[in-house]
Every structure is written in C-alpha cells, then in structure tokens.
Amino acid sequence: MIGAILVLYNPDLSRTRQVVERMLSQVDAICAIDNSDNDKATEMFEELPKVKYISLHGNYGIAKAQNEGIRYFQKEGFDFIVFIDQDTMPEEGTVNRLLSSWQCLDRQGIKVGAVAPIAINHFTKQPVSYSISKMAEFDLEDHHYFEVMHTMSSLSLIKLSMFDEVGLMWEQLFIDAVDCEWCWRAADKVGARFFYDCDIHMDHILGVGTKKVGKRSIHITPPFRMYYQYRNFIWLLHKKYVPRRWLKKNAVKYVLKIGYYILNGPDRLAYLKNIARGIRDGIKGVRS
C-alpha cells in the first residue's frame, strides 16, 4: 500500500483541493498534516474519502509534519509513502510510474533511497536545475534517470522501512535542507541512492516568484526563509556526511544572496535581519 503525506501551511484551499483530488486516485490513503495556526482546512477534508487530517495548531515546521505522517503510515502498516507539497500539482498516473521506476532500480540490486519526478517551475515552465546534486545520467529498461545526491521531498517515493533504518527527519532544521539532510544521512548510514526519473514531471511552485539576473533565473525567497537557510547551512557544516560539493556551491550562493537581497529585495531590512539572525544562531547553535 502507498500513502501520501501532504504538508499544509496556510494553504490556498482551491489549489489544495485540486492536489488532493488528483492524488486520491493514485494512492491508498492521504495523511494531511496542517501547520497553520487555525484548522480552516478541516471542512474540506471531512468531505473527502481516504484522508486523515491532523492539525498541529501552529507552525512546527515541515520536518515535524512529515514525521507525523510517517508515524501514521507506519502504524497503519503501509509499504511506501510519497511526500506531496501543497505547491505541487502531480500529473495523472504519477505514483504508478514512480513505483514502476523504483521497482526497475530495485531489480538491479540498488538500495533505493527515493525516486522522484523532474520538477517544472510553475512560473517559468522550465525544468528545475539539478546541477548541484547530479552525479550521473543513465538509461535502465525504459527509464531515463538522473542519479543525484538528494531528491526534493515533494513527490519522492520512499519505502517506509527506510525510516526504520535511517531515522526520521531532523525536526530542528524546521524547513530548509530537511529533505537534503535526510538523503545524505541515508546514503551515509545504509548506502541509499537517489534518483529522478526524467520521464515523470510535476508542476512545482518555488518561492514567491522568479527573477531574471543576467542569463540566469533565481527563485525569490520570502525574508523569513533566509533565517533557516543561513542557520541550517552553518549547522550542516559540522556534519561529516554532508557532501563537500554541496557545501562549497552553497557557500558561494549564500554570499551572493546577501548582496542580491539587500540591494534588490523589496524589504531589505527584513532580509538583512533574518540573514544576521540565522548566522548568529547557526554559530551559537541555537535551535529555535
């Protein structure tokens, strides 16, 4: 059996209903965990079959919400879970294709950590770049794969027993790099490998928009996310299983981000304050 874990935070109820209805035909059950301060989504889920709705009555972060869903499906005896964000719109048949892809890799004796679709940026309609995490590209049976250091959590298909071997998500990270850290830990601990199936796509909203800078497009991130990005990056510097390649590339990116957001951000003071707090708490080891 396959369960979907849907994490919510002040969701657009119209889009969320579309996401849920698209997933209901593809999985055996959905566990929706709501990080919003109020549980205004309750009514919507009461009308839908096969949905377990859990309100946390406050924002405790994506990692805690995902762990609630994992524990729920472990108790229910499911075989696989697939994460789904409120900002992701799956195509019809996505979960079956992911399972086929997982089985293809498993037949080769590969310890599959997760298999996921290629994300299509909702704003630009272009595939998201995986240059930082991409390790290899190959064909297997009728599938074309990128092997990567980590997959994005949304629509990642994971065998539930992996969490018994690796452990749950690191809740103190709250939001940024939660999916990356778990993948790296799984690779280090049990030799898990991670893949994107290039023939499976999903529409995904990144940040609050996209801005063209020179020849590249960058995702505009709200100010509060800066705190977690900089704090978590400093925390991850001390973990031996974090890939050096990721650390080096993101060190450069975060230095450039300081200049960009302070000079071009719509609310420069908010960006500066969050970046400064993130660096301070990262160094001090404060976990708030």
Tab-separated table of C-alpha atoms in Angstrom:
chain	number	residue	atom	x	y	z
A	1	MET	CA	0.000	0.000	0.000
A	2	ILE	CA	1.119	3.546	-0.752
A	3	GLY	CA	0.228	6.553	1.404
A	4	ALA	CA	0.670	10.237	0.565
A	5	ILE	CA	1.887	12.709	3.185
A	6	LEU	CA	0.577	16.198	2.441
A	7	VAL	CA	2.062	19.053	4.494
A	8	LEU	CA	-0.021	22.240	4.670
A	9	TYR	CA	0.683	25.790	5.814
A	10	ASN	CA	-1.997	28.456	5.280
A	11	PRO	CA	-2.944	26.691	2.048
A	12	ASP	CA	-4.822	28.018	-0.931
A	13	LEU	CA	-7.846	25.764	-0.410
A	14	SER	CA	-8.858	25.732	-4.069
A	15	ARG	CA	-5.423	24.542	-5.261
A	16	THR	CA	-5.112	22.150	-2.299
A	17	ARG	CA	-8.418	20.522	-3.211
A	18	GLN	CA	-7.121	20.019	-6.751
A	19	VAL	CA	-3.904	18.447	-5.411
A	20	VAL	CA	-5.818	16.133	-3.076
A	21	GLU	CA	-8.336	15.066	-5.697
A	22	ARG	CA	-5.507	14.372	-8.159
A	23	MET	CA	-3.747	12.207	-5.529
A	24	LEU	CA	-6.798	10.336	-4.235
A	25	SER	CA	-6.982	8.211	-7.381
A	26	GLN	CA	-3.274	7.360	-7.144
A	27	VAL	CA	-2.717	6.285	-3.519
A	28	ASP	CA	-4.460	4.151	-0.913
A	29	ALA	CA	-4.719	6.958	1.656
A	30	ILE	CA	-3.630	10.543	2.332
A	31	CYS	CA	-2.429	11.921	5.651
A	32	ALA	CA	-2.710	15.730	5.616
A	33	ILE	CA	-0.760	17.483	8.365
A	34	ASP	CA	-1.604	21.164	8.843
A	35	ASN	CA	0.994	23.571	10.256
A	36	SER	CA	-1.406	26.529	10.067
A	37	ASP	CA	-2.399	28.447	13.201
A	38	ASN	CA	-6.012	27.505	12.530
A	39	ASP	CA	-7.509	24.371	11.029
A	40	LYS	CA	-9.642	26.030	8.365
A	41	ALA	CA	-8.988	23.090	6.035
A	42	THR	CA	-10.913	20.680	8.306
A	43	GLU	CA	-14.222	21.089	6.445
A	44	MET	CA	-12.678	20.298	3.096
A	45	PHE	CA	-11.104	17.054	4.304
A	46	GLU	CA	-14.238	15.896	6.127
A	47	GLU	CA	-15.905	15.627	2.713
A	48	LEU	CA	-13.150	13.510	1.156
A	49	PRO	CA	-12.616	9.748	1.468
A	50	LYS	CA	-9.342	8.080	2.466
A	51	VAL	CA	-7.974	11.247	4.116
A	52	LYS	CA	-6.622	11.513	7.674
A	53	TYR	CA	-6.401	15.186	8.695
A	54	ILE	CA	-4.103	16.223	11.553
A	55	SER	CA	-3.925	19.857	12.692
A	56	LEU	CA	-0.822	20.785	14.696
A	57	HIS	CA	-2.473	24.113	15.704
A	58	GLY	CA	0.691	26.063	14.927
A	59	ASN	CA	3.703	26.063	12.645
A	60	TYR	CA	6.152	23.405	13.847
A	61	GLY	CA	7.981	23.089	10.539
A	62	ILE	CA	7.890	20.719	7.602
A	63	ALA	CA	10.113	18.098	9.261
A	64	LYS	CA	7.806	17.603	12.265
A	65	ALA	CA	4.768	17.476	9.987
A	66	GLN	CA	6.429	14.881	7.749
A	67	ASN	CA	7.355	12.804	10.800
A	68	GLU	CA	3.726	12.843	11.969
A	69	GLY	CA	2.712	11.433	8.586
A	70	ILE	CA	5.473	8.815	8.585
A	71	ARG	CA	4.456	7.580	12.046
A	72	TYR	CA	0.813	7.414	10.980
A	73	PHE	CA	1.549	5.201	7.981
A	74	GLN	CA	3.986	3.051	9.972
A	75	LYS	CA	1.184	2.298	12.448
A	76	GLU	CA	-1.192	1.557	9.561
A	77	GLY	CA	1.254	-0.953	8.040
A	78	PHE	CA	1.823	0.754	4.675
A	79	ASP	CA	4.675	-0.222	2.346
A	80	PHE	CA	5.562	3.110	0.700
A	81	ILE	CA	4.967	6.796	1.247
A	82	VAL	CA	5.091	9.639	-1.216
A	83	PHE	CA	5.507	13.200	0.022
A	84	ILE	CA	3.403	15.902	-1.600
A	85	ASP	CA	3.572	19.677	-1.059
A	86	GLN	CA	0.570	21.982	-1.330
A	87	ASP	CA	2.561	23.804	-4.047
A	88	THR	CA	2.977	20.697	-6.217
A	89	MET	CA	0.483	19.548	-8.839
A	90	PRO	CA	1.029	15.898	-9.822
A	91	GLU	CA	0.247	14.534	-13.251
A	92	GLU	CA	-2.237	11.681	-13.640
A	93	GLY	CA	-0.601	8.281	-13.070
A	94	THR	CA	2.486	9.759	-11.399
A	95	VAL	CA	2.556	7.419	-8.395
A	96	ASN	CA	2.233	4.247	-10.508
A	97	ARG	CA	5.067	5.443	-12.734
A	98	LEU	CA	7.218	6.223	-9.680
A	99	LEU	CA	6.558	2.753	-8.291
A	100	SER	CA	7.493	1.184	-11.637
A	101	SER	CA	10.666	3.250	-11.642
A	102	TRP	CA	11.504	2.220	-8.056
A	103	GLN	CA	10.950	-1.458	-8.916
A	104	CYS	CA	13.171	-1.146	-12.005
A	105	LEU	CA	16.051	0.146	-9.871
A	106	ASP	CA	15.384	-2.391	-7.123
A	107	ARG	CA	15.627	-5.283	-9.612
A	108	GLN	CA	19.228	-4.210	-10.246
A	109	GLY	CA	20.027	-4.693	-6.556
A	110	ILE	CA	20.180	-0.934	-5.921
A	111	LYS	CA	19.399	0.307	-2.418
A	112	VAL	CA	16.840	2.910	-3.489
A	113	GLY	CA	16.500	5.790	-1.056
A	114	ALA	CA	13.936	7.664	-3.151
A	115	VAL	CA	12.800	8.178	-6.718
A	116	ALA	CA	11.122	11.419	-7.766
A	117	PRO	CA	9.825	13.296	-10.819
A	118	ILE	CA	11.548	16.204	-12.525
A	119	ALA	CA	10.091	19.474	-11.185
A	120	ILE	CA	8.826	22.027	-13.695
A	121	ASN	CA	8.998	25.592	-12.351
A	122	HIS	CA	5.408	26.856	-12.200
A	123	PHE	CA	6.477	30.413	-13.103
A	124	THR	CA	8.962	29.771	-15.940
A	125	LYS	CA	7.571	26.418	-17.190
A	126	GLN	CA	11.194	25.228	-17.370
A	127	PRO	CA	12.708	22.164	-15.625
A	128	VAL	CA	14.430	22.917	-12.331
A	129	SER	CA	18.232	22.650	-12.488
A	130	TYR	CA	19.774	19.740	-10.603
A	131	SER	CA	23.382	20.680	-11.361
A	132	ILE	CA	24.428	20.886	-7.696
A	133	SER	CA	23.204	17.397	-6.837
A	134	LYS	CA	23.530	15.481	-10.155
A	135	MET	CA	26.040	12.616	-10.078
A	136	ALA	CA	25.220	10.503	-13.149
A	137	GLU	CA	22.770	10.084	-16.040
A	138	PHE	CA	21.790	6.707	-17.493
A	139	ASP	CA	19.062	4.578	-19.085
A	140	LEU	CA	17.679	1.456	-17.482
A	141	GLU	CA	14.958	-0.636	-19.156
A	142	ASP	CA	12.504	2.041	-20.378
A	143	HIS	CA	13.522	4.690	-17.830
A	144	HIS	CA	15.944	7.632	-18.137
A	145	TYR	CA	17.484	8.610	-14.801
A	146	PHE	CA	19.496	11.302	-13.105
A	147	GLU	CA	21.297	9.906	-10.075
A	148	VAL	CA	21.596	12.688	-7.507
A	149	MET	CA	22.950	13.316	-4.020
A	150	HIS	CA	19.435	14.132	-2.812
A	151	THR	CA	15.887	14.477	-4.100
A	152	MET	CA	13.380	17.216	-3.381
A	153	SER	CA	10.859	15.834	-0.901
A	154	SER	CA	7.735	16.612	-2.916
A	155	LEU	CA	6.561	13.512	-4.809
A	156	SER	CA	9.568	11.485	-3.646
A	157	LEU	CA	8.539	7.831	-3.336
A	158	ILE	CA	10.241	6.138	-0.377
A	159	LYS	CA	9.908	2.634	1.018
A	160	LEU	CA	8.590	3.063	4.553
A	161	SER	CA	11.101	0.630	6.052
A	162	MET	CA	13.873	3.117	5.121
A	163	PHE	CA	12.821	5.264	8.075
A	164	ASP	CA	13.383	2.316	10.436
A	165	GLU	CA	16.936	2.032	9.102
A	166	VAL	CA	17.808	5.719	8.781
A	167	GLY	CA	15.584	7.520	11.288
A	168	LEU	CA	13.067	10.299	10.806
A	169	MET	CA	13.502	13.860	9.560
A	170	TRP	CA	15.646	16.248	11.629
A	171	GLU	CA	12.909	18.398	13.140
A	172	GLN	CA	15.127	21.252	14.397
A	173	LEU	CA	16.004	22.166	10.790
A	174	PHE	CA	12.345	23.240	10.551
A	175	ILE	CA	12.148	23.791	6.777
A	176	ASP	CA	15.274	24.384	4.668
A	177	ALA	CA	17.502	21.404	3.733
A	178	VAL	CA	15.270	18.920	5.606
A	179	ASP	CA	14.953	16.675	2.538
A	180	CYS	CA	18.649	17.043	1.623
A	181	GLU	CA	19.891	16.156	5.112
A	182	TRP	CA	17.781	13.001	5.324
A	183	CYS	CA	19.039	11.812	1.917
A	184	TRP	CA	22.681	12.408	2.850
A	185	ARG	CA	22.194	10.631	6.168
A	186	ALA	CA	20.557	7.681	4.398
A	187	ALA	CA	23.421	7.481	1.890
A	188	ASP	CA	25.992	7.554	4.688
A	189	LYS	CA	24.181	5.156	7.014
A	190	VAL	CA	22.794	2.465	4.689
A	191	GLY	CA	24.257	3.207	1.245
A	192	ALA	CA	20.957	4.523	-0.135
A	193	ARG	CA	20.932	6.066	-3.626
A	194	PHE	CA	18.612	8.731	-5.017
A	195	PHE	CA	17.120	9.240	-8.472
A	196	TYR	CA	14.991	11.485	-10.666
A	197	ASP	CA	13.062	9.737	-13.430
A	198	CYS	CA	13.345	12.205	-16.320
A	199	ASP	CA	10.151	10.957	-17.969
A	200	ILE	CA	7.970	11.904	-14.969
A	201	HIS	CA	7.172	15.586	-14.354
A	202	MET	CA	5.438	17.706	-11.715
A	203	ASP	CA	4.353	21.342	-11.658
A	204	HIS	CA	6.021	22.958	-8.629
A	205	ILE	CA	5.880	26.486	-7.182
A	206	LEU	CA	9.316	27.597	-5.961
A	207	GLY	CA	9.440	30.573	-3.605
A	208	VAL	CA	7.188	33.540	-4.372
A	209	GLY	CA	8.359	34.139	-7.918
A	210	THR	CA	11.306	34.160	-10.289
A	211	LYS	CA	13.663	36.992	-11.209
A	212	LYS	CA	15.989	37.186	-14.185
A	213	VAL	CA	19.559	38.060	-13.174
A	214	GLY	CA	21.858	38.149	-16.207
A	215	LYS	CA	21.358	34.872	-18.065
A	216	ARG	CA	20.044	33.029	-15.016
A	217	SER	CA	16.680	32.925	-13.271
A	218	ILE	CA	16.678	32.917	-9.472
A	219	HIS	CA	13.887	31.971	-7.102
A	220	ILE	CA	12.713	34.807	-4.867
A	221	THR	CA	12.516	33.574	-1.295
A	222	PRO	CA	10.480	35.349	1.416
A	223	PRO	CA	12.583	37.037	4.157
A	224	PHE	CA	11.758	34.563	6.964
A	225	ARG	CA	13.268	31.698	4.938
A	226	MET	CA	16.635	33.460	4.966
A	227	TYR	CA	16.912	32.764	8.696
A	228	TYR	CA	16.611	28.993	8.216
A	229	GLN	CA	18.790	28.873	5.103
A	230	TYR	CA	21.763	30.554	6.763
A	231	ARG	CA	21.333	28.939	10.191
A	232	ASN	CA	20.879	25.444	8.772
A	233	PHE	CA	23.820	25.832	6.400
A	234	ILE	CA	26.089	26.563	9.376
A	235	TRP	CA	24.681	23.594	11.311
A	236	LEU	CA	25.268	21.300	8.335
A	237	LEU	CA	28.892	22.429	8.044
A	238	HIS	CA	29.577	20.265	11.111
A	239	LYS	CA	28.037	17.057	9.722
A	240	LYS	CA	30.597	14.707	8.145
A	241	TYR	CA	28.045	13.094	5.826
A	242	VAL	CA	27.114	16.369	4.105
A	243	PRO	CA	28.694	16.418	0.600
A	244	ARG	CA	31.586	18.898	0.310
A	245	ARG	CA	30.393	19.768	-3.184
A	246	TRP	CA	27.047	20.972	-1.823
A	247	LEU	CA	28.737	22.975	0.915
A	248	LYS	CA	31.146	24.713	-1.471
A	249	LYS	CA	28.493	25.643	-4.050
A	250	ASN	CA	26.029	26.844	-1.441
A	251	ALA	CA	28.688	28.842	0.401
A	252	VAL	CA	29.184	30.869	-2.787
A	253	LYS	CA	25.415	31.091	-3.388
A	254	TYR	CA	24.681	32.368	0.121
A	255	VAL	CA	27.388	35.018	-0.089
A	256	LEU	CA	25.911	36.243	-3.383
A	257	LYS	CA	22.400	36.128	-1.921
A	258	ILE	CA	23.357	38.590	0.809
A	259	GLY	CA	24.294	41.161	-1.806
A	260	TYR	CA	21.299	40.458	-4.035
A	261	TYR	CA	18.574	40.598	-1.381
A	262	ILE	CA	19.999	43.609	0.413
A	263	LEU	CA	20.382	45.575	-2.825
A	264	ASN	CA	17.302	44.309	-4.685
A	265	GLY	CA	14.951	42.816	-2.120
A	266	PRO	CA	11.558	44.528	-1.728
A	267	ASP	CA	12.107	44.647	2.058
A	268	ARG	CA	15.862	44.961	2.514
A	269	LEU	CA	15.774	45.416	6.293
A	270	ALA	CA	13.737	42.228	6.788
A	271	TYR	CA	16.190	40.240	4.643
A	272	LEU	CA	19.190	41.691	6.487
A	273	LYS	CA	17.706	40.966	9.918
A	274	ASN	CA	16.834	37.365	9.060
A	275	ILE	CA	20.220	36.656	7.495
A	276	ALA	CA	22.022	38.155	10.512
A	277	ARG	CA	19.894	36.171	12.979
A	278	GLY	CA	20.422	32.978	11.010
A	279	ILE	CA	24.214	33.410	11.015
A	280	ARG	CA	24.201	34.280	14.724
A	281	ASP	CA	22.075	31.297	15.762
A	282	GLY	CA	23.960	28.977	13.431
A	283	ILE	CA	27.220	29.893	15.127
A	284	LYS	CA	25.730	29.782	18.612
A	285	GLY	CA	23.930	26.515	17.906
A	286	VAL	CA	20.568	27.954	18.926
A	287	ARG	CA	17.718	25.660	17.813
A	288	SER	CA	14.564	27.764	17.698
